[in-house]
Structures are given as structure tokens and as C-alpha cells.
Short mmCIF file of C-alpha atoms in Angstrom, two decimals:
data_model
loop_
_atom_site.label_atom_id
_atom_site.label_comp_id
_atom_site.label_asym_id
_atom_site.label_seq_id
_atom_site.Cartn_x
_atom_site.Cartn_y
_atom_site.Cartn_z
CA UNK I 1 -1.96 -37.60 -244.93
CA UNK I 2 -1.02 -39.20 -241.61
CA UNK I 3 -3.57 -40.85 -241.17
CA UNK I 4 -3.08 -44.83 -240.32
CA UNK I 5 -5.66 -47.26 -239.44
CA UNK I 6 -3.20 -49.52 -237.79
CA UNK I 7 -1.77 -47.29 -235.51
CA UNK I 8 -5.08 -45.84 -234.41
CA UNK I 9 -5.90 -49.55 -233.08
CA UNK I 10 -3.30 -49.12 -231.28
CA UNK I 11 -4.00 -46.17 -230.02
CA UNK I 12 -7.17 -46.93 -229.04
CA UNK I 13 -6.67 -50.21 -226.93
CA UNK I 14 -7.29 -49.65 -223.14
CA UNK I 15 -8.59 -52.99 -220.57
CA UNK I 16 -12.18 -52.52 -222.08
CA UNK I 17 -12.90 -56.47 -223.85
CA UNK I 18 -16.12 -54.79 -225.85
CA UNK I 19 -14.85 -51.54 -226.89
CA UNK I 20 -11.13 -50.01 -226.68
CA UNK I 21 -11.23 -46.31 -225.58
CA UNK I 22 -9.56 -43.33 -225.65
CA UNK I 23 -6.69 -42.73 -222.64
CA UNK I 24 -7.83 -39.31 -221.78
CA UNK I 25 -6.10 -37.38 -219.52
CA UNK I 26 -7.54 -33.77 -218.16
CA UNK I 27 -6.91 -31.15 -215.77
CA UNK I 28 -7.33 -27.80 -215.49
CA UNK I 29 -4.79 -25.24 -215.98
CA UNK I 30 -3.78 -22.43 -212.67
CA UNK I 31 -5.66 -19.94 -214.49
CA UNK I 32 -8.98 -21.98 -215.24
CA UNK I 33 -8.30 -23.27 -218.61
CA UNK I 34 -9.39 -26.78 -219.01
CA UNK I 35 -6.60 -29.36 -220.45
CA UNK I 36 -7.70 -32.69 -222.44
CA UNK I 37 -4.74 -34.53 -223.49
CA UNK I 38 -3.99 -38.04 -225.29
CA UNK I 39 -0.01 -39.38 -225.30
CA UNK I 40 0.51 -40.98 -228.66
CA UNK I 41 3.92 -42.08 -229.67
CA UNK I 42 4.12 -43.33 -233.25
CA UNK I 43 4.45 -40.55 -234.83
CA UNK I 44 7.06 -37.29 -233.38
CA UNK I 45 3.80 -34.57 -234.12
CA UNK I 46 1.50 -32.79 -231.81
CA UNK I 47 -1.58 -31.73 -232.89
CA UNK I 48 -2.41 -28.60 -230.76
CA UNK I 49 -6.54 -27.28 -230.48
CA UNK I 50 -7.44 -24.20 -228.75
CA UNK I 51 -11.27 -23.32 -228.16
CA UNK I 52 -12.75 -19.86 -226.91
CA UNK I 53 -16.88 -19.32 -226.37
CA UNK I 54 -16.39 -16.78 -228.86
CA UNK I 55 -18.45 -17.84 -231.63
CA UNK I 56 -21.07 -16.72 -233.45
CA UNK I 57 -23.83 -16.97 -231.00
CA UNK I 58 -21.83 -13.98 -229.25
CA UNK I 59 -21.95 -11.20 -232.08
CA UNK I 60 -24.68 -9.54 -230.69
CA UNK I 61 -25.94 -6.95 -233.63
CA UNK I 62 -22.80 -7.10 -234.88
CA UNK I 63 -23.17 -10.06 -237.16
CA UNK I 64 -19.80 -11.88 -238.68
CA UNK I 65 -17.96 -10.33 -235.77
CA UNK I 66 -16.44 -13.65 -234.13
CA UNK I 67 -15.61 -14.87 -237.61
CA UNK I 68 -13.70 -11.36 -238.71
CA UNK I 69 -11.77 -11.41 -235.56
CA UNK I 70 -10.79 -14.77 -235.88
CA UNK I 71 -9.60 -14.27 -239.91
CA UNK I 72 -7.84 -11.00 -238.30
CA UNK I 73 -5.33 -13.10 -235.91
CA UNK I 74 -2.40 -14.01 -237.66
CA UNK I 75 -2.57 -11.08 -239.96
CA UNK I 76 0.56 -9.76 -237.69
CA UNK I 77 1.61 -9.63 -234.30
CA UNK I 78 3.74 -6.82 -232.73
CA UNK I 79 5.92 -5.98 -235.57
CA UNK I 80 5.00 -9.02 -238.04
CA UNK I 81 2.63 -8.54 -240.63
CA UNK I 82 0.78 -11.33 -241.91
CA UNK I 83 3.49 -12.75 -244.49
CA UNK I 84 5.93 -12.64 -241.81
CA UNK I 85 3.54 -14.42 -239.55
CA UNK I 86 3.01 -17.37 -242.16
CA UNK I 87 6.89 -17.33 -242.86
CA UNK I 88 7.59 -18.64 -239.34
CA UNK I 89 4.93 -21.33 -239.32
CA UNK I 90 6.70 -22.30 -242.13
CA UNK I 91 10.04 -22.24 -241.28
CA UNK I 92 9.30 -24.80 -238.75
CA UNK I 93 6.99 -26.68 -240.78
CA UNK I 94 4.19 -26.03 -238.94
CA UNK I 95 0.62 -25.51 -240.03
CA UNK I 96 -1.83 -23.14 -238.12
CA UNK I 97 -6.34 -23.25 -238.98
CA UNK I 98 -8.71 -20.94 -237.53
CA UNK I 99 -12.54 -21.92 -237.79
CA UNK I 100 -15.86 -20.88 -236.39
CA UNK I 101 -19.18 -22.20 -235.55
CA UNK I 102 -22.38 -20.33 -233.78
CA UNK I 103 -20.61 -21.74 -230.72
CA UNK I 104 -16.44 -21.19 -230.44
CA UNK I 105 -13.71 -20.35 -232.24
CA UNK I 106 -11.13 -22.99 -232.62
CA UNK I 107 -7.60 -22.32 -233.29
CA UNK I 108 -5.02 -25.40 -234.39
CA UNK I 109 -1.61 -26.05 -234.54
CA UNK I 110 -0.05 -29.02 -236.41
CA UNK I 111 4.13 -29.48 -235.26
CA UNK I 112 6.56 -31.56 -235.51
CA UNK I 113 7.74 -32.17 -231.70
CA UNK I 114 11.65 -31.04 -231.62
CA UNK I 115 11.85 -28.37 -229.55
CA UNK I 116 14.10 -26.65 -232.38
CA UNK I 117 10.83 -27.28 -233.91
CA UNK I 118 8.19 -26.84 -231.20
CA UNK I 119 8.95 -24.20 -229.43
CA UNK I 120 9.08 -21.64 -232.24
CA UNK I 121 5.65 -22.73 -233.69
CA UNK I 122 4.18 -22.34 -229.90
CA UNK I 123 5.77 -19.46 -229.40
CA UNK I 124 3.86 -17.80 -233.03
CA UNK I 125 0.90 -19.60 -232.14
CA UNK I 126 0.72 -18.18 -228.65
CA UNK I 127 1.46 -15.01 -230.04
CA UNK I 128 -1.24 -15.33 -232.76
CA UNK I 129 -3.89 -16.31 -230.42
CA UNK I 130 -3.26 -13.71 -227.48
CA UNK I 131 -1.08 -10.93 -228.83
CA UNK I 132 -3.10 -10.11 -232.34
CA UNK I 133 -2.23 -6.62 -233.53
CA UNK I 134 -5.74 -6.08 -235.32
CA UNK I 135 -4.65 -3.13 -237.11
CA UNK I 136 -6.67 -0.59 -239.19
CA UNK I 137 -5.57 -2.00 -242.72
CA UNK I 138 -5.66 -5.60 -242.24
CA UNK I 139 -9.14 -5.09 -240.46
CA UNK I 140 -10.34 -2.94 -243.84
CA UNK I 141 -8.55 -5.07 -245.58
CA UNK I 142 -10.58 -8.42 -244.70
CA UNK I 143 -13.71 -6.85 -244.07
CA UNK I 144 -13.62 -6.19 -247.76
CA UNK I 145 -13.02 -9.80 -248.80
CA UNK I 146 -15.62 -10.72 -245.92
CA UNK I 147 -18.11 -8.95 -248.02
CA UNK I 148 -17.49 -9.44 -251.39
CA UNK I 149 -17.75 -13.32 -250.66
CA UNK I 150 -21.03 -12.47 -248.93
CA UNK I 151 -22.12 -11.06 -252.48
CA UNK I 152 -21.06 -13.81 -254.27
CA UNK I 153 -22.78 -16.00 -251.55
CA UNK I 154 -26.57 -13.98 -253.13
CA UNK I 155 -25.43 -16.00 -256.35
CA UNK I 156 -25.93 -19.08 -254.92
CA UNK I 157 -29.19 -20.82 -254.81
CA UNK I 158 -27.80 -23.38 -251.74
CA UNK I 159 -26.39 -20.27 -249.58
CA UNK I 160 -29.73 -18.42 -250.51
CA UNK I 161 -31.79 -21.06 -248.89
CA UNK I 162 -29.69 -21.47 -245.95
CA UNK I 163 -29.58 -18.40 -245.03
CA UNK I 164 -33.40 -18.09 -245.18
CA UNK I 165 -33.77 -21.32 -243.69
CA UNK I 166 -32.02 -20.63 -240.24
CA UNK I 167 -33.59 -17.13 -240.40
CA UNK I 168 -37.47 -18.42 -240.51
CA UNK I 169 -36.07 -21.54 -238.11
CA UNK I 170 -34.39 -19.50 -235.30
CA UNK I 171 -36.34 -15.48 -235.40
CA UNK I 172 -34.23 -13.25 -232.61
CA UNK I 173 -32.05 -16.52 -231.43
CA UNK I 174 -28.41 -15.83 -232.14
CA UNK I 175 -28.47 -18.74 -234.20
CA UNK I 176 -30.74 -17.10 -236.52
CA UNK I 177 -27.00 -15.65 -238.49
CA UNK I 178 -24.44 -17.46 -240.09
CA UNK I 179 -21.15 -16.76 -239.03
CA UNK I 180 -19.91 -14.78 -242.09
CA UNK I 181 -22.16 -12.26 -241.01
CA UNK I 182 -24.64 -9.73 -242.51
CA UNK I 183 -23.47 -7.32 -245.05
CA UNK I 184 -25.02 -4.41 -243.12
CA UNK I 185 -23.31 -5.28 -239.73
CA UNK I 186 -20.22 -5.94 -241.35
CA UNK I 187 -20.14 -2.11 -242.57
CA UNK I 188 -20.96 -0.69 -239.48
CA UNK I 189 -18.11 -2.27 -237.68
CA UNK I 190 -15.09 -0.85 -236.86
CA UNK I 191 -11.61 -2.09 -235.76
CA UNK I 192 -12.59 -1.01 -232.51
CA UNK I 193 -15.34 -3.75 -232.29
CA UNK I 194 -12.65 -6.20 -233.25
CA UNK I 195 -10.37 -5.81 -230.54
CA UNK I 196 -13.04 -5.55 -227.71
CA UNK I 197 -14.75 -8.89 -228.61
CA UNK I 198 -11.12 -10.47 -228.61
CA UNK I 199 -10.48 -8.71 -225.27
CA UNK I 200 -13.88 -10.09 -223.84
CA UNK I 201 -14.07 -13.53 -225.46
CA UNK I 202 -10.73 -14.90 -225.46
CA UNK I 203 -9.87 -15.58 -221.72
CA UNK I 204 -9.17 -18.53 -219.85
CA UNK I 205 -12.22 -19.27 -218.24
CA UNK I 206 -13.89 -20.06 -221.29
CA UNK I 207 -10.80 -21.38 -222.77
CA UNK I 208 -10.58 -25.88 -223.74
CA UNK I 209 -6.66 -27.01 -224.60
CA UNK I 210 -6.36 -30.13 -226.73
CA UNK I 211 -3.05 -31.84 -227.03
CA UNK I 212 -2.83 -35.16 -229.03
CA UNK I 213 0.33 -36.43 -229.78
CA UNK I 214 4.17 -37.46 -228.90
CA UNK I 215 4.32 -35.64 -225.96
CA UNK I 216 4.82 -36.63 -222.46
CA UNK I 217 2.28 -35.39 -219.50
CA UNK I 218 5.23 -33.52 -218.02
CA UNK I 219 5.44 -31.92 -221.55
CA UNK I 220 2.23 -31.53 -222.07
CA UNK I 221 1.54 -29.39 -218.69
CA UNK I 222 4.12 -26.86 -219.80
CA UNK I 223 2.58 -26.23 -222.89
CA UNK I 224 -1.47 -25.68 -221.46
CA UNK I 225 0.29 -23.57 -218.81
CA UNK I 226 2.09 -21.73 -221.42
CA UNK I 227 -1.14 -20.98 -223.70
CA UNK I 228 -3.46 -20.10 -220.78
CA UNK I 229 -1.11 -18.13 -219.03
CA UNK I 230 -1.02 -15.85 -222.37
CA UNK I 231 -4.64 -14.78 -222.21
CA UNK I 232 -6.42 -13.05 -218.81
CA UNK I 233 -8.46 -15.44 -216.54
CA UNK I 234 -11.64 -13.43 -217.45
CA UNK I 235 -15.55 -14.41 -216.70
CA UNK I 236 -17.47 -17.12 -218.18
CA UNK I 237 -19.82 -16.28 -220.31
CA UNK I 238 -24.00 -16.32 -219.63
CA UNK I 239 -25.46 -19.43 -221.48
CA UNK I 240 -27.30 -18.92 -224.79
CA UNK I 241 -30.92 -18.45 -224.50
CA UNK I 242 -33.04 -21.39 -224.78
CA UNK I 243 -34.61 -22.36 -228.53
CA UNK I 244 -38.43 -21.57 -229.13
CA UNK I 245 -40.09 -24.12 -230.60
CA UNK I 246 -42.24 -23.07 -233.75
CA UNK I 247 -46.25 -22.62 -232.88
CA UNK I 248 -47.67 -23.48 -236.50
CA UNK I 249 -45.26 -24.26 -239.54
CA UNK I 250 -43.93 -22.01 -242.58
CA UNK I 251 -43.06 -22.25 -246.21
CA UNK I 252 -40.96 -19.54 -247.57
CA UNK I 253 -40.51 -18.97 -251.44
CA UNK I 254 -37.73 -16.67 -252.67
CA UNK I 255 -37.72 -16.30 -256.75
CA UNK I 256 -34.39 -16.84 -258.35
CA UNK I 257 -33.27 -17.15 -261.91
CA UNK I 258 -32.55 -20.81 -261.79
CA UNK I 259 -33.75 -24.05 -263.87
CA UNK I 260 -33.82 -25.81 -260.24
CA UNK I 261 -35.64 -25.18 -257.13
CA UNK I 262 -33.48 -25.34 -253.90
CA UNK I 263 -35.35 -26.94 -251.08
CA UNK I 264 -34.04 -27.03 -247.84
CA UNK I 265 -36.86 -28.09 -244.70
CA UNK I 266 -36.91 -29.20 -241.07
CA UNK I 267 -37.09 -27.86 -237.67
CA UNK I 268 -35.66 -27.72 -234.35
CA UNK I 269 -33.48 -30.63 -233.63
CA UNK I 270 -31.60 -31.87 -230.44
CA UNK I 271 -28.74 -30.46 -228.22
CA UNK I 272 -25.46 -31.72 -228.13
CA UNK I 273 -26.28 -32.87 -224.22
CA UNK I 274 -29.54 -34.15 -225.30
CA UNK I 275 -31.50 -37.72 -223.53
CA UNK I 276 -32.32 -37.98 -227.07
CA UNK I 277 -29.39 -38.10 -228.71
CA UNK I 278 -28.87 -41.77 -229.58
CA UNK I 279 -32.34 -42.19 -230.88
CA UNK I 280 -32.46 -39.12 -233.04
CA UNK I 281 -29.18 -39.74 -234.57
CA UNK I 282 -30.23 -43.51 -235.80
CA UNK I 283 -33.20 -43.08 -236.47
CA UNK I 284 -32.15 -39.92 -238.88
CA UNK I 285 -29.27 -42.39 -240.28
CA UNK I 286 -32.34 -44.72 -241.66
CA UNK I 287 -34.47 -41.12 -242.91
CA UNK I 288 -31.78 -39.45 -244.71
CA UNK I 289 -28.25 -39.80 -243.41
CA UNK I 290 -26.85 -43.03 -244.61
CA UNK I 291 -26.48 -41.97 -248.59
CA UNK I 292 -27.90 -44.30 -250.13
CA UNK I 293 -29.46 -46.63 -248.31
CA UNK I 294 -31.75 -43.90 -246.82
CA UNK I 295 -35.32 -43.60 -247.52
CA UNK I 296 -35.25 -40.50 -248.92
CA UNK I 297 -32.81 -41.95 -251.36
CA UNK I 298 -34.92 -44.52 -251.95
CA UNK I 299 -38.50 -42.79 -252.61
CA UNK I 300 -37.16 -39.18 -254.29
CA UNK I 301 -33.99 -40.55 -256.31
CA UNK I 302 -34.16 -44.23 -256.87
CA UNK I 303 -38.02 -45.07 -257.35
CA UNK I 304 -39.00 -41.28 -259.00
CA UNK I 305 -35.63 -39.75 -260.14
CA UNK I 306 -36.56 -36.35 -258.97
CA UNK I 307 -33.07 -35.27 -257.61
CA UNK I 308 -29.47 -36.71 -257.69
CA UNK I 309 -28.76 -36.20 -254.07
CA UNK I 310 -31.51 -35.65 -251.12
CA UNK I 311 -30.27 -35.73 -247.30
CA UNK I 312 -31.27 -35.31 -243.81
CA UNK I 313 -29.40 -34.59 -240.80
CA UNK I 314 -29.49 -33.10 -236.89
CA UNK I 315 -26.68 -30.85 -236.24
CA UNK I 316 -26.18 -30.47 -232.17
CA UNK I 317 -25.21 -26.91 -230.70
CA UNK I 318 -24.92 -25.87 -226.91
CA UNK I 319 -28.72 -25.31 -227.46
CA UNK I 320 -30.76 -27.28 -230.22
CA UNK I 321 -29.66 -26.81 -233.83
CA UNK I 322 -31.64 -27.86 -236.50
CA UNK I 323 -33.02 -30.80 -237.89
CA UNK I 324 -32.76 -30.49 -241.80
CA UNK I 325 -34.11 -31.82 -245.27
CA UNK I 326 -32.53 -30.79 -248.54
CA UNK I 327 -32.49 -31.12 -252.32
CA UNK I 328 -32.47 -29.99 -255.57
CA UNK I 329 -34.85 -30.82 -258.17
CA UNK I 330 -36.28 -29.13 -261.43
CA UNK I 331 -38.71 -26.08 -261.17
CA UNK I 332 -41.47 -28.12 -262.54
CA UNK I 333 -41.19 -30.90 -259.82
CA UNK I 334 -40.99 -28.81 -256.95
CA UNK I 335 -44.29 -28.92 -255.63
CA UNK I 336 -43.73 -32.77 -255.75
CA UNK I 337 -40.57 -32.95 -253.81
CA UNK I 338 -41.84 -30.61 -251.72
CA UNK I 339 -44.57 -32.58 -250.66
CA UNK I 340 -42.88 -36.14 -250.56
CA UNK I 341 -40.23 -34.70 -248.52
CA UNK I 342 -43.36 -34.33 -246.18
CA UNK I 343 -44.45 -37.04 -246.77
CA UNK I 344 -41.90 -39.35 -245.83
CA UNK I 345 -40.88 -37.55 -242.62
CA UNK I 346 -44.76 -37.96 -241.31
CA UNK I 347 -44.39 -41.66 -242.13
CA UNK I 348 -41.42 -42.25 -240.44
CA UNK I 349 -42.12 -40.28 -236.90
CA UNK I 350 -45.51 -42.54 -237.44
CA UNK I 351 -43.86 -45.61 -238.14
CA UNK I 352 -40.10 -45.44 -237.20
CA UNK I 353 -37.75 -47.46 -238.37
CA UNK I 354 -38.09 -51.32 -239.24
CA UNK I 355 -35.87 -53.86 -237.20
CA UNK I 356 -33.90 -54.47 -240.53
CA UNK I 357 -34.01 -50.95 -241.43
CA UNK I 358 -32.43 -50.06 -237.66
CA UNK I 359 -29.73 -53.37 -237.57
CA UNK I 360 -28.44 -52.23 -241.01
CA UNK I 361 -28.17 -48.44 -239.79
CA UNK I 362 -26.57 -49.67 -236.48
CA UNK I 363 -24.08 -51.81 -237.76
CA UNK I 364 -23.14 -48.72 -240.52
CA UNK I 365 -22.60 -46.27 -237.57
CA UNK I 366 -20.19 -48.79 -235.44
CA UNK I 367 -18.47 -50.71 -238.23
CA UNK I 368 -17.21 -47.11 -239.45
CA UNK I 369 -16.83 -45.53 -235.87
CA UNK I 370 -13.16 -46.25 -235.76
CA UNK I 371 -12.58 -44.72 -239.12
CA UNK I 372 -13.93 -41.43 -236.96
CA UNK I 373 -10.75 -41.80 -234.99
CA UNK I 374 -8.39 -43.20 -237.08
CA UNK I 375 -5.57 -39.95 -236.90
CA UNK I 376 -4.66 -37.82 -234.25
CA UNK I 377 -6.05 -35.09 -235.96
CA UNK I 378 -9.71 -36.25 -235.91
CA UNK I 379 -9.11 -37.35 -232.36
CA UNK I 380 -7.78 -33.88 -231.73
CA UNK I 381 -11.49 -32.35 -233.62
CA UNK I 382 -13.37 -34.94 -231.03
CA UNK I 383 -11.91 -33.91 -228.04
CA UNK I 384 -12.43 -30.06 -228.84
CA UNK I 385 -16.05 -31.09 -229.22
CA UNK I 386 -16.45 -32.77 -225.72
CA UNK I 387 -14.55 -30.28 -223.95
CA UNK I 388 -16.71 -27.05 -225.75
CA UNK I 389 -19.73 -28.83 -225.03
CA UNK I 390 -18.49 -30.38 -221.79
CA UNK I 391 -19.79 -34.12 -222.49
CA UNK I 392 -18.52 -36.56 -220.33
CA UNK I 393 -15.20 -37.88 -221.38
CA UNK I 394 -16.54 -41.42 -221.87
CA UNK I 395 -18.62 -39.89 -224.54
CA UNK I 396 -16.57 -42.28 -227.26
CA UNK I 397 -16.25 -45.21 -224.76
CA UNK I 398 -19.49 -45.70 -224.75
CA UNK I 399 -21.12 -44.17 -228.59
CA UNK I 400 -20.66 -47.86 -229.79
CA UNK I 401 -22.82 -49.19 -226.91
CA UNK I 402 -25.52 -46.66 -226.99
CA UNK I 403 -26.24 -47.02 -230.54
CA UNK I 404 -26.26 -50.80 -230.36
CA UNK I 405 -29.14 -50.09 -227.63
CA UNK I 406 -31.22 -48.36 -230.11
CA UNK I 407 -34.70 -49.89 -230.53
CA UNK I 408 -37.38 -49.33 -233.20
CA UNK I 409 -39.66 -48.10 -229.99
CA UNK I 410 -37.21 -46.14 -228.77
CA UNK I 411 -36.31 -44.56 -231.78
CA UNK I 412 -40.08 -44.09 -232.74
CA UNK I 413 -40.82 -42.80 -229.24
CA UNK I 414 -37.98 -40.02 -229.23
CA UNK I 415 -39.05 -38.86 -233.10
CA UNK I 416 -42.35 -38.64 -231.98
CA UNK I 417 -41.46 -36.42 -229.32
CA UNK I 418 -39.10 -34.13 -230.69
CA UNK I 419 -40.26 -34.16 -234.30
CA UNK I 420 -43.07 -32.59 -235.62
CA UNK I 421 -44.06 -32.71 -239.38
CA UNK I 422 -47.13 -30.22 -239.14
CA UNK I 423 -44.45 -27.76 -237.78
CA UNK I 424 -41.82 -27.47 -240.82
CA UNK I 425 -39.83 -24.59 -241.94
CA UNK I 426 -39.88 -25.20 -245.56
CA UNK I 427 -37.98 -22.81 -247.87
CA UNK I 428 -37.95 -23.06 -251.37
CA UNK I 429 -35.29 -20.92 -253.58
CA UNK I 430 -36.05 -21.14 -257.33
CA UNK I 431 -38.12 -19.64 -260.48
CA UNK I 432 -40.19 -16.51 -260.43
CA UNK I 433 -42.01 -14.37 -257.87
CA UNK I 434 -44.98 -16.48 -257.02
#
């Protein structure tokens, strides 16, 4: 809605002649939190992110716990219940989001910057984010919803083969569970649970602050102080153990009453701190991520017709997340798609990507980089995603440059060594019991 190409030029342009990038200031807070801020002036908004290692990587058994204590927060504070809550984001016009990955929780905040404004929304938000009451009915309350959407989730052929997928992918990793949970470990839970996970996870020392918006850095100071100083300092976390690789690979077939089989494939993929990144994430815009003008567009939709849509991308996590395949195509084709998918992903760690086939994916990436950053909410979601993962803050200064220095060898040579097509997890969701 507020988006505006024009004034994210603007935003952008620092003394750099090839690329303009992001002013970003940082700091860390007197209680450990760390602060990454941008000023920007044309509009009188702030667009508020704060990011806890509480995500789903740190359930434990508990599976879905991050996620049901993150739904739980602004169903009431103190003496506010959760309409009460919502009423005074409102009443400022103010918009708060909770989300979470395997790897944080994110909270948001969306204001207008008048401190008649401002202030109130912080003051909820805070509130929200430090002083939850987690009480005994809204807990049974949204554990219910929790699992009734995890029992609509068995009705779907796509969630079906997802969650088998990451299941055969990651074994006894923590990534192995989607953050919704299990419905077993959602019954078992208790309230209790609940408010000991937010006790342990959200704390400063694990704690990023983004602030993008019309503030000044004076300004901006007062308000990190203000939202660190609300939760204890607390301990780091340990780091998530490291990602097997698979020994031999797998195919797993689950029947379901369907006129399509759901095919979803890959493997271990890359890190978000990975040497590899660059060439991974090119090369994979020429296999499957550029829509298309992908291969796999190419060979299994345009030149066959056996699915309308068939993709491929690398998803980076604090440790490696997975490389993926997916489509849809009729029962009686499977075995087809199945093996082209295959197929094509042999060929290209063979061959890698032609010179045209890597200058066309190249100049897709940077021509449409800006559009990435084109409102201060995306450049909000960006800097929540180097300060979680702690890239360096010329991450975005220099993306452009790094995928221009993409080769075909390159590309090749880093497929070669972190892809392996004899190793696939392939799961297939459709028809009967085989």
C-alpha cells in the first residue's frame, strides 16, 4: 500500500557510483539487544521488527510450542483481553504481525510517528511482547484452533507431502517439524509450557530491533532502549546442531484419495552464511526458480504438458535448509515426472548452466533487486534477516555484485559439490497403497 518505487531510489542512494546502498545504522542496546536502524523521511511511519531465537528449532518434544506462544501474545495483557488488546492498536491506527520460522519469532509494529500516536502503540506493543498474560482459556482456547487446522492440514495433498518431506530430509534435527506442531505434542502441553519457553526465549541477548522509518537516531535510541529494557538480559542460546547429510537416497509413497500425485524432492541445501551462496542461488534461478524461463518449466510443462506449475528452490536457515523440487501432475504420469525431475537435476549439476542461460538469470535477479527494497516494510523484513542470521551489513551492498560474478564454472563447481542427485528425498503423495 505504501509502497513507492521513487522514493525507495531515494532512499537507497549513498556515494557508491555502481550500486546505491542501504544507510544502516547499528548498535547495541545497554542490555545486549542488538539495534539496526534506517532514517527515512518521506513518509511520517515507523515500521518496528522485533526478533527472539525462539523459533521452532527450540521446541524440543514439544512440537508447535514457539508458534502457540507466539499466537498467545496479544491475547491480553494484565487486565486486557485480546479484543481490548486489538482495540488499542486500533485506536492509534496501528497494525501489530507475529510470525515464525524453525529459527525466530518475529514480532512487527506498523505506526504512524506522532507521539499521540507512537507512544501508545509502543507502549501495547511492549506490553504484548514482554508482559503476555498467557492465561488458561486463551491457551485452551488456541490450542484448539492450533489443532483443528492441523486436521484440516491431513486434507491436503501439498501439506501431506511437506510434512513427510522435511521428516525423511531432516530425521532427529529440529528441523525435521513444522512450526504448527504435531497434534500429539500439542495435547500434551500445558499453559505451563507456554509461559516457561516465553520466560527462557524471549530475552535480550538473543533479541535483533529493527527500526525503519521517520525517526531520528536520537528517537530511535529511546525506543530500542525502551523494548529491550522490557525483557531480562538472559543467556544466548547453544547453536543448532549441525545437518547430516543423507548416506544413500529415499522415495517415500503415501496413498491418498486424489486424481493427482503430489511430488515434492530434493535434499540438503545451503546455510544462510554459506561460501556457496551466490552460486547455488543462480544457478537454482536457471533449474527451477525463474517461472518460466526455468528448465523445469521448459522440459515438464512447455515441451510435455505434464504439470501447470513445477519449481525449485534453496531455502537458507542458521544451519542448511533444504533444497527442493515440486509439482503436481496426474496419477498416471507420476512415474514420469518423477523420473524427469531426476533427470534434469543430474543434467544440470553435470552440465551447469549455459553462458546465455546464466546472463539471462543474472540480469533477472539484479534488474528486479530494487523491487526487493522498494518500501520500508520489505527493508524492515531484510534487515530482520541479517541481524537473526548475523550477515554482514553490506550483505545488500554488495548482492548485485556477487551475482554479476557468477560463472558457469563456478556455478557448476558449487552444484557439484553440494548437490547430489543419487541422494534425493523423493516423496510422492497420491493414489492407492502401493
Amino acid at each position: 500500500m505504501f509502497a513507492d518505487f521513487t522514493r525507495a531510489l531515494v532512499l537507497l542512494v549513498v556515494a557508491v557510483p555502481a550500486w546505491a546502498g542501504l544507510p544502516i545504522q547499528h548498535w547495541e542496546t545497554a542490555n545486549g539487544a542488538r539495534v539496526l536502524f534506517v532514517e527515512a523521511h518521506s513518509l511520517p511511519m515507523v515500521d518496528v521488527r522485533v526478533s527472539f531465537d525462539a523459533g521452532s528449532a527450540r521446541d524440543g518434544a514439544r512440537h508447535g510450542l514457539a508458534s502457540l506462544t507466539s499466537t498467545l501474545l496479544d491475547q491480553g495483557t494484565g487486565e486486557r483481553d485480546a479484543q481490548a488488546v486489538a482495540e488499542a492498536f486500533e485506536n492509534v491506527g496501528a497494525h501489530f504481525g507475529a510470525s515464525v520460522s524453525q529459527d525466530a519469532v518475529t514480532l512487527s509494529l506498523r505506526s504512524l510517528v506522532d507521539a499521540a500516536r507512537l507512544q501508545p502503540a509502543l507502549d501495547t506493543f511492549t506490553a504484548v511482547m514482554a508482559q503476555p498474560r498467557l492465561a488458561d482459556e486463551d491457551f485452551s482456547r488456541e490450542r484448539e484452533r492450533v489443532l483443528l487446522g492441523l486436521r484440516a492440514a491431513e486434507q491436503q495433498p501439498g501439506e501431506v507431502a511437506r510434512r513427510a518431506f522435511y521428516k525423511a530430509l531432516y530425521g532427529d534435527h529440529p528441523y525435521a517439524f513444522q512450526p504448527d506442531g504435531e497434534a500429539e505434542a500439542l495435547q500434551g502441553m500445558t499453559v505451563a509450557d507456554v509461559r516457561a519457553f516465553h520466560q527462557r526465549h524471549y530475552v535480550a541477548a538473543s533479541m535483533v530491533i529493527v527500526l525503519v522509518g521517520d525517526l531520528s537516531r536520537e528517537q530511535a535510541g529511546r525506543i530500542a532502549e525502551g523494548l529491550a529494557s522490557a525483557v531480562p538480559r538472559g543467556e544466548p542460546l547453544s547453536p543448532l546442531p549441525p545437518v547430516a547429510e543423507l548416506a544413500e537416497g529415499k522415495t517415500v509413497h503415501i496413498p491418498f484419495p486424489s486424481t493427482q500425485a503430489t511430488i515434492l524432492a530434493g535434499q540438503v541445501g545451503m546455510a544462510r552464511i554459506d561460501a556457496d551462496y551466490f552460486p547455488l542461488y543462480v544457478g537454482n534461478h536457471v533449474l527451477g526458480g525463474s517461472g518460466f524461463s526455468s528448465r523445469l518449466v521448459e522440459e515438464i510443462r512447455e515441451k510435455r504438458g505434464l504439470a501447470y506449475s513445477v519449481y525449485s528452490y534453496l531455502m537458507p536457515m542458521a544451519v542448511p535448509g533444504p533444497f527442493l523440487m515440486g509439482m503436481q501432475t496426474k496419477l498416471d504420469q507420476a512415474e514420469q515426472a518423477e523420473g524427469l525431475l531426476r533427470g534434469n537435476l543430474a543434467r544440470f549439476v553435470e552440465e551447469g548452466p549455459s553462458a546465455a542461460e546464466l546472463e539471462h538469470a543474472q540480469k533477472n535477479i539484479i534488474g528486479g533487486f530494487p523491487l526487493r527494497l522498494d518500501s520500508n516494510r520489505e527493508i524492515a523484513d531484510w534487515l530482520s534477516i541479517l541481524g537473526i542470521y548475523r550477515l554482514p551489513l553490506d550483505f545488500l551492498d554488495r548482492y548485485p555484485g556477487q551475482v554479476k560474478a557468477a560463472t558457469p564454472e563456478t556455478v557448476r563447481a558449487a552444484w557439484q559439490r553440494r548437490i547430489h542427485p543419487d541422494k534425493i528425498v523423493m516423496v510422492i503423495v497420491g493414489g492407492p497403497q502401493q
